[in-house]
Tab-separated table of C-alpha atoms in Angstrom:
chain	number	residue	atom	x	y	z
Y	1	MET	CA	42.748	94.234	163.598
Y	2	THR	CA	39.290	92.816	163.012
Y	3	ASP	CA	37.854	93.852	159.667
Y	4	HIS	CA	40.703	95.643	157.888
Y	5	VAL	CA	44.488	95.522	157.505
Y	6	ARG	CA	46.625	98.537	158.388
Y	7	ILE	CA	49.774	98.503	156.269
Y	8	GLY	CA	53.127	100.174	156.840
Y	9	VAL	CA	55.586	100.651	153.987
Y	10	LEU	CA	59.291	99.977	154.559
Y	11	GLY	CA	61.080	102.486	152.385
Y	12	ALA	CA	59.964	105.241	150.045
Y	13	ALA	CA	60.233	102.966	147.021
Y	14	MET	CA	59.044	103.948	143.564
Y	15	ILE	CA	57.027	100.727	143.275
Y	16	ALA	CA	55.013	101.334	146.457
Y	17	PRO	CA	52.304	103.606	144.951
Y	18	ALA	CA	51.415	101.066	142.243
Y	19	ALA	CA	51.869	98.012	144.445
Y	20	VAL	CA	49.928	98.979	147.573
Y	21	ILE	CA	49.081	102.665	147.954
Y	22	ARG	CA	46.740	103.074	144.990
Y	23	PRO	CA	45.155	99.604	145.347
Y	24	ALA	CA	44.490	100.310	149.031
Y	25	ARG	CA	42.542	103.450	148.151
Y	26	SER	CA	39.935	101.359	146.380
Y	27	SER	CA	39.927	98.591	148.983
Y	28	THR	CA	37.386	98.395	151.779
Y	29	VAL	CA	39.667	96.269	153.967
Y	30	ALA	CA	43.182	97.699	153.437
Y	31	GLU	CA	44.686	101.005	154.478
Y	32	VAL	CA	48.243	102.309	154.170
Y	33	VAL	CA	48.765	104.020	157.508
Y	34	ALA	CA	52.530	104.529	157.838
Y	35	VAL	CA	55.812	104.793	155.989
Y	36	ALA	CA	59.412	104.649	157.127
Y	37	ALA	CA	62.508	105.667	155.214
Y	38	ARG	CA	66.220	106.141	155.748
Y	39	SER	CA	65.455	109.574	157.131
Y	40	ALA	CA	62.362	111.166	158.652
Y	41	GLU	CA	62.553	113.927	156.024
Y	42	ARG	CA	62.475	111.448	153.150
Y	43	ALA	CA	59.576	109.607	154.778
Y	44	ARG	CA	57.668	112.848	155.371
Y	45	THR	CA	58.056	113.933	151.735
Y	46	PHE	CA	56.782	110.553	150.553
Y	47	ALA	CA	53.914	110.555	153.055
Y	48	ASP	CA	52.798	114.057	152.082
Y	49	LYS	CA	52.832	113.148	148.402
Y	50	HIS	CA	50.748	110.005	148.897
Y	51	GLY	CA	48.496	110.964	151.796
Y	52	ILE	CA	49.984	108.593	154.373
Y	53	PRO	CA	49.182	109.756	157.930
Y	54	ARG	CA	52.053	108.287	160.002
Y	55	VAL	CA	55.767	108.825	159.428
Y	56	HIS	CA	58.703	107.011	160.986
Y	57	GLY	CA	62.364	107.910	160.691
Y	58	SER	CA	63.517	104.291	160.886
Y	59	TYR	CA	62.299	100.857	159.899
Y	60	GLU	CA	62.557	99.745	163.525
Y	61	ASP	CA	60.155	102.474	164.613
Y	62	LEU	CA	57.593	101.440	162.013
Y	63	LEU	CA	57.786	97.802	163.108
Y	64	ALA	CA	57.218	98.879	166.713
Y	65	ASP	CA	54.105	100.874	165.765
Y	66	PRO	CA	51.015	99.162	167.274
Y	67	ALA	CA	48.846	100.847	164.617
Y	68	VAL	CA	50.534	98.740	161.909
Y	69	ASP	CA	49.246	95.196	161.291
Y	70	ALA	CA	51.278	94.322	158.204
Y	71	VAL	CA	54.240	95.640	156.272
Y	72	TYR	CA	55.001	95.953	152.599
Y	73	ASN	CA	58.710	95.312	152.027
Y	74	PRO	CA	59.957	96.833	148.737
Y	75	LEU	CA	63.551	97.321	149.929
Y	76	PRO	CA	66.535	96.309	147.751
Y	77	ASN	CA	66.811	92.559	147.178
Y	78	GLY	CA	69.607	92.045	149.661
Y	79	LEU	CA	67.524	93.534	152.466
Y	80	HIS	CA	64.313	91.578	151.870
Y	81	GLY	CA	65.195	88.707	154.162
Y	82	LYS	CA	66.562	90.817	157.003
Y	83	TRP	CA	63.530	93.061	157.269
Y	84	THR	CA	60.962	90.328	156.665
Y	85	LEU	CA	62.472	88.479	159.622
Y	86	ALA	CA	62.401	91.675	161.682
Y	87	ALA	CA	58.742	92.224	160.776
Y	88	LEU	CA	57.837	88.685	161.797
Y	89	LYS	CA	59.638	89.152	165.103
Y	90	ALA	CA	57.549	92.292	165.627
Y	91	GLY	CA	54.355	90.315	164.954
Y	92	LYS	CA	53.580	91.840	161.548
Y	93	HIS	CA	52.285	90.104	158.437
Y	94	VAL	CA	54.498	90.692	155.390
Y	95	LEU	CA	53.963	91.355	151.698
Y	96	CYS	CA	57.539	91.087	150.403
Y	97	GLU	CA	58.615	92.192	146.968
Y	98	LYS	CA	60.214	89.716	144.622
Y	99	PRO	CA	62.773	88.221	144.651
Y	100	PHE	CA	61.967	86.971	148.153
Y	101	THR	CA	65.558	86.944	149.404
Y	102	ALA	CA	69.129	87.028	148.131
Y	103	ASN	CA	69.394	83.250	147.755
Y	104	ALA	CA	67.657	79.965	148.574
Y	105	ALA	CA	69.412	79.430	151.897
Y	106	GLU	CA	68.163	82.777	153.160
Y	107	ALA	CA	64.702	82.027	151.774
Y	108	SER	CA	64.633	78.776	153.745
Y	109	SER	CA	65.439	80.667	156.958
Y	110	VAL	CA	62.667	83.175	156.329
Y	111	ALA	CA	60.195	80.428	155.416
Y	112	ALA	CA	60.962	78.604	158.671
Y	113	ALA	CA	60.403	81.783	160.652
Y	114	ALA	CA	57.157	82.442	158.792
Y	115	ALA	CA	55.867	78.948	159.524
Y	116	ALA	CA	56.740	79.255	163.198
Y	117	SER	CA	55.092	82.673	163.480
Y	118	GLY	CA	51.688	81.752	162.067
Y	119	LEU	CA	51.725	85.084	160.233
Y	120	VAL	CA	51.059	85.662	156.545
Y	121	VAL	CA	54.162	86.044	154.403
Y	122	MET	CA	53.477	86.539	150.699
Y	123	GLU	CA	55.975	87.034	147.896
Y	124	ALA	CA	54.708	89.823	145.674
Y	125	PHE	CA	54.433	88.086	142.315
Y	126	HIS	CA	51.466	90.284	141.452
Y	127	TYR	CA	50.868	88.730	138.016
Y	128	ARG	CA	49.971	85.424	139.675
Y	129	TYR	CA	46.779	86.892	141.202
Y	130	HIS	CA	45.261	88.305	138.026
Y	131	PRO	CA	42.499	86.313	136.247
Y	132	LEU	CA	44.896	85.929	133.317
Y	133	ALA	CA	47.345	83.847	135.369
Y	134	VAL	CA	44.475	82.016	137.052
Y	135	ARG	CA	43.215	81.033	133.598
Y	136	VAL	CA	46.695	79.895	132.542
Y	137	ASP	CA	46.880	77.680	135.616
Y	138	GLU	CA	43.439	76.303	134.835
Y	139	ILE	CA	44.412	75.410	131.256
Y	140	ILE	CA	47.663	73.739	132.296
Y	141	ARG	CA	45.971	71.711	135.027
Y	142	SER	CA	43.125	70.658	132.711
Y	143	GLY	CA	45.498	68.629	130.558
Y	144	VAL	CA	43.955	69.983	127.360
Y	145	LEU	CA	47.435	70.533	125.887
Y	146	GLY	CA	48.247	66.874	126.335
Y	147	PRO	CA	51.667	65.794	127.626
Y	148	LEU	CA	53.921	68.839	127.762
Y	149	ARG	CA	56.954	69.053	125.513
Y	150	HIS	CA	58.390	72.496	126.237
Y	151	VAL	CA	57.647	75.664	128.212
Y	152	GLU	CA	59.288	79.062	127.986
Y	153	ALA	CA	59.082	82.450	129.648
Y	154	SER	CA	60.723	85.770	128.818
Y	155	VAL	CA	60.848	88.947	130.873
Y	156	CYS	CA	62.999	91.485	129.080
Y	157	PHE	CA	62.847	95.264	129.327
Y	158	PRO	CA	65.415	98.046	128.865
Y	159	LEU	CA	67.067	99.543	131.938
Y	160	PRO	CA	70.178	101.439	130.772
Y	161	ALA	CA	70.481	103.322	134.100
Y	162	PHE	CA	73.550	101.400	135.230
Y	163	ALA	CA	73.752	103.183	138.581
Y	164	ASN	CA	70.409	101.579	139.449
Y	165	ILE	CA	70.376	99.203	142.418
Y	166	ARG	CA	69.470	96.354	140.054
Y	167	TYR	CA	73.092	96.405	138.849
Y	168	ASP	CA	74.573	96.439	142.373
Y	169	TYR	CA	75.956	93.111	143.570
Y	170	SER	CA	76.113	94.340	147.177
Y	171	LEU	CA	72.315	94.732	147.027
Y	172	ALA	CA	71.785	91.301	145.409
Y	173	GLY	CA	71.181	92.743	141.971
Y	174	GLY	CA	71.249	91.203	138.524
Y	175	ALA	CA	68.911	90.567	135.605
Y	176	MET	CA	68.076	87.062	136.804
Y	177	MET	CA	67.100	88.443	140.202
Y	178	ASP	CA	64.986	91.350	139.022
Y	179	ALA	CA	63.436	90.163	135.754
Y	180	GLY	CA	64.429	86.526	135.797
Y	181	CYS	CA	62.656	85.743	139.043
Y	182	TYR	CA	59.412	86.350	137.112
Y	183	ALA	CA	60.534	84.215	134.170
Y	184	VAL	CA	61.486	81.345	136.477
Y	185	HIS	CA	58.192	81.614	138.338
Y	186	MET	CA	56.233	81.564	135.073
Y	187	ALA	CA	58.167	78.587	133.760
Y	188	ARG	CA	57.428	76.716	136.985
Y	189	LEU	CA	53.732	77.591	136.668
Y	190	LEU	CA	53.625	76.329	133.093
Y	191	GLY	CA	55.803	73.303	133.718
Y	192	GLY	CA	53.752	72.114	136.670
Y	193	GLU	CA	56.817	70.669	138.406
Y	194	GLU	CA	60.090	71.819	139.916
Y	195	PRO	CA	62.775	71.892	137.186
Y	196	SER	CA	66.487	71.280	137.204
Y	197	VAL	CA	68.814	73.648	135.356
Y	198	ARG	CA	70.610	72.187	132.330
Y	199	SER	CA	72.593	75.241	131.232
Y	200	ALA	CA	72.797	79.008	131.600
Y	201	ARG	CA	74.593	81.814	129.822
Y	202	ALA	CA	74.906	85.406	131.039
Y	203	LEU	CA	75.704	88.728	129.436
Y	204	LEU	CA	77.638	90.712	131.998
Y	205	ARG	CA	77.552	94.301	133.182
Y	206	THR	CA	80.317	93.614	135.719
Y	207	PRO	CA	82.104	90.355	136.576
Y	208	SER	CA	79.396	89.537	139.152
Y	209	ILE	CA	76.327	91.213	137.630
Y	210	ASP	CA	74.318	89.810	134.753
Y	211	ARG	CA	72.558	92.289	132.506
Y	212	ALA	CA	70.869	89.403	130.714
Y	213	MET	CA	70.539	85.662	131.217
Y	214	ARG	CA	69.295	82.662	129.274
Y	215	ALA	CA	68.824	79.263	130.872
Y	216	THR	CA	67.497	75.873	129.835
Y	217	LEU	CA	65.507	73.636	132.171
Y	218	ARG	CA	64.334	70.055	132.431
Y	219	PHE	CA	61.271	68.909	134.354
Y	220	PRO	CA	60.939	65.513	136.075
Y	221	SER	CA	58.296	64.331	133.578
Y	222	GLY	CA	60.714	64.903	130.696
Y	223	HIS	CA	59.553	68.173	129.147
Y	224	THR	CA	62.061	70.969	128.739
Y	225	GLY	CA	61.975	74.670	129.485
Y	226	SER	CA	63.769	77.918	128.808
Y	227	VAL	CA	63.869	81.283	130.533
Y	228	HIS	CA	65.171	84.579	129.214
Y	229	ALA	CA	65.691	87.672	131.342
Y	230	SER	CA	67.197	90.971	130.319
Y	231	LEU	CA	67.730	94.469	131.662
Y	232	TRP	CA	70.027	95.504	128.810
Y	233	SER	CA	70.600	93.457	125.683
Y	234	ALA	CA	69.638	93.188	122.033
Y	235	THR	CA	66.224	91.979	123.201
Y	236	ALA	CA	64.859	95.339	124.279
Y	237	LEU	CA	61.327	94.259	125.199
Y	238	LYS	CA	59.808	90.813	125.445
Y	239	LEU	CA	57.136	89.802	127.954
Y	240	SER	CA	55.681	86.411	127.153
Y	241	MET	CA	55.201	82.809	128.172
Y	242	LYS	CA	54.351	79.682	126.200
Y	243	ALA	CA	53.554	76.033	126.840
Y	244	ILE	CA	53.811	73.508	124.014
Y	245	GLY	CA	52.050	70.164	124.379
Y	246	GLU	CA	51.311	67.241	122.117
Y	247	ASN	CA	47.789	68.576	121.504
Y	248	GLY	CA	48.452	72.292	121.164
Y	249	VAL	CA	50.093	75.504	122.290
Y	250	LEU	CA	49.224	78.039	124.990
Y	251	SER	CA	50.731	81.493	124.443
Y	252	VAL	CA	50.489	84.601	126.609
Y	253	LEU	CA	51.536	88.064	125.551
Y	254	ASN	CA	52.350	90.468	128.393
Y	255	PRO	CA	51.516	88.308	131.423
Y	256	LEU	CA	52.863	90.949	133.809
Y	257	GLY	CA	50.508	93.798	132.968
Y	258	PRO	CA	47.043	92.706	131.861
Y	259	HIS	CA	45.714	96.186	132.653
Y	260	VAL	CA	47.431	97.230	129.400
Y	261	PHE	CA	47.616	95.237	126.153
Y	262	HIS	CA	47.663	91.475	126.685
Y	263	ARG	CA	46.381	88.294	125.043
Y	264	LEU	CA	46.011	84.614	125.871
Y	265	SER	CA	45.925	82.317	122.825
Y	266	LEU	CA	45.122	78.617	122.848
Y	267	ARG	CA	45.753	76.658	119.657
Y	268	LEU	CA	44.575	73.069	119.729
Y	269	LYS	CA	44.343	70.533	116.912
Y	270	ASP	CA	40.652	71.198	116.402
Y	271	ARG	CA	40.199	74.793	117.492
Y	272	HIS	CA	41.815	78.133	118.199
Y	273	SER	CA	40.683	80.648	120.808
Y	274	SER	CA	41.942	83.969	122.095
Y	275	GLU	CA	41.091	85.687	125.375
Y	276	THR	CA	41.679	89.060	126.986
Y	277	PHE	CA	40.799	90.174	130.473
Y	278	GLY	CA	39.678	93.265	132.335
Y	279	ARG	CA	41.883	96.243	132.991
Y	280	ARG	CA	41.890	96.034	136.782
Y	281	ALA	CA	45.511	96.106	137.919
Y	282	THR	CA	47.365	92.961	138.915
Y	283	TYR	CA	48.396	94.706	142.139
Y	284	ALA	CA	44.771	95.191	143.157
Y	285	TYR	CA	44.134	91.467	142.885
Y	286	GLN	CA	47.306	90.810	144.847
Y	287	LEU	CA	46.213	93.113	147.665
Y	288	ASP	CA	42.835	91.355	147.755
Y	289	ALA	CA	44.609	88.012	148.172
Y	290	PHE	CA	46.902	89.365	150.870
Y	291	THR	CA	44.076	90.839	152.942
Y	292	ASP	CA	41.989	87.675	152.476
Y	293	ALA	CA	44.885	85.653	153.845
Y	294	VAL	CA	45.407	87.994	156.801
Y	295	LEU	CA	41.746	88.440	157.733
Y	296	HIS	CA	40.274	85.086	156.762
Y	297	GLY	CA	43.158	82.642	156.495
Y	298	LYS	CA	42.564	82.112	152.779
Y	299	ALA	CA	45.252	80.107	150.977
Y	300	PHE	CA	47.418	81.771	148.312
Y	301	PRO	CA	50.024	80.522	145.816
Y	302	THR	CA	53.105	82.719	146.372
Y	303	THR	CA	53.935	81.446	149.837
Y	304	ALA	CA	57.309	81.488	151.561
Y	305	GLU	CA	57.679	77.812	150.698
Y	306	ASP	CA	57.049	78.565	147.028
Y	307	ALA	CA	59.645	81.334	147.269
Y	308	VAL	CA	62.247	78.819	148.460
Y	309	ARG	CA	61.570	76.705	145.379
Y	310	ASN	CA	61.849	79.729	143.080
Y	311	MET	CA	65.095	80.892	144.663
Y	312	THR	CA	66.487	77.361	144.379
Y	313	VAL	CA	66.121	77.530	140.591
Y	314	ILE	CA	67.614	81.032	140.474
Y	315	ASP	CA	70.632	79.892	142.491
Y	316	ALA	CA	71.100	76.933	140.133
Y	317	ILE	CA	71.010	79.266	137.126
Y	318	TYR	CA	73.711	81.483	138.611
Y	319	ARG	CA	75.857	78.426	139.336
Y	320	ALA	CA	75.369	77.100	135.795
Y	321	ALA	CA	76.363	80.494	134.375
Y	322	GLY	CA	79.535	80.526	136.479
Y	323	LEU	CA	78.448	83.509	138.558
Y	324	PRO	CA	78.434	83.850	142.344
Y	325	LEU	CA	75.189	83.501	144.247
Y	326	ARG	CA	73.673	86.718	145.498
Y	327	ARG	CA	74.261	87.435	149.192
Y	328	PRO	CA	72.192	89.254	151.842
Y	329	THR	CA	73.195	92.871	152.341
Y	330	VAL	CA	74.932	93.411	155.675
């Protein structure tokens, strides 16, 4: 590897084409060269559909492939930690889907291994790499809102397919894991500090699986926060984040998908402005950041250490809601 990154995909996941395969086609420094699945037949079908040249019948075989520099890990939540660790042991950089692991303790183990390896390990919070999120960060850090009073983030969308892995406790499922990890990450971005959890309330699909979750937060500087995540509730669709300060309000509509309809609004005491951004996909910006980190050592925000902090808040929300922490899949 000198001037480009050869990527192998662990699993024939539905998210893989949007997350890495299509962005790689327009990249001059990234190439998806291999895929592995639970069976060689499943991998071959996926590879033929998406023009991937190398097929492996097991994840172990892909990790042993010398033609692979980095792996994209979109496996079920409970398998993220296991196979990220295996990839690091094999000397591969990792782009790991969110949530990073099943819980904070597992995230800490992976982060330690990542630090010891010297390899790039990025949590795939794709929204964070789009100019929209960069602008949000810029506004928050500028202090133009004045002292913060409250921040909030909602990631709610309908998923009534209850056989989906997102409702499977054995695979570390749950609304707070799948949608809520975004809401927590956004609240942390807006809040500028690491929050504590004041309260949480879940709507349940099963005794261990939340189909929706609301939580309240408090930040060290005194401002409060709230997060709302849902896969199936009365709130069918809500994708937004907001920061309220003494001098004004920052609001973002659809922070996850700026390539479709989105808007950033800033209302201050003396002015009001609204911004939209280009339609280039969030995933394309994420792949740029990943390859820049691999090839040039460029810093990036969604590190393994940041993932530990995000999972710590998620664990605290589950505890506050009276639900068990998610566990790695054996």
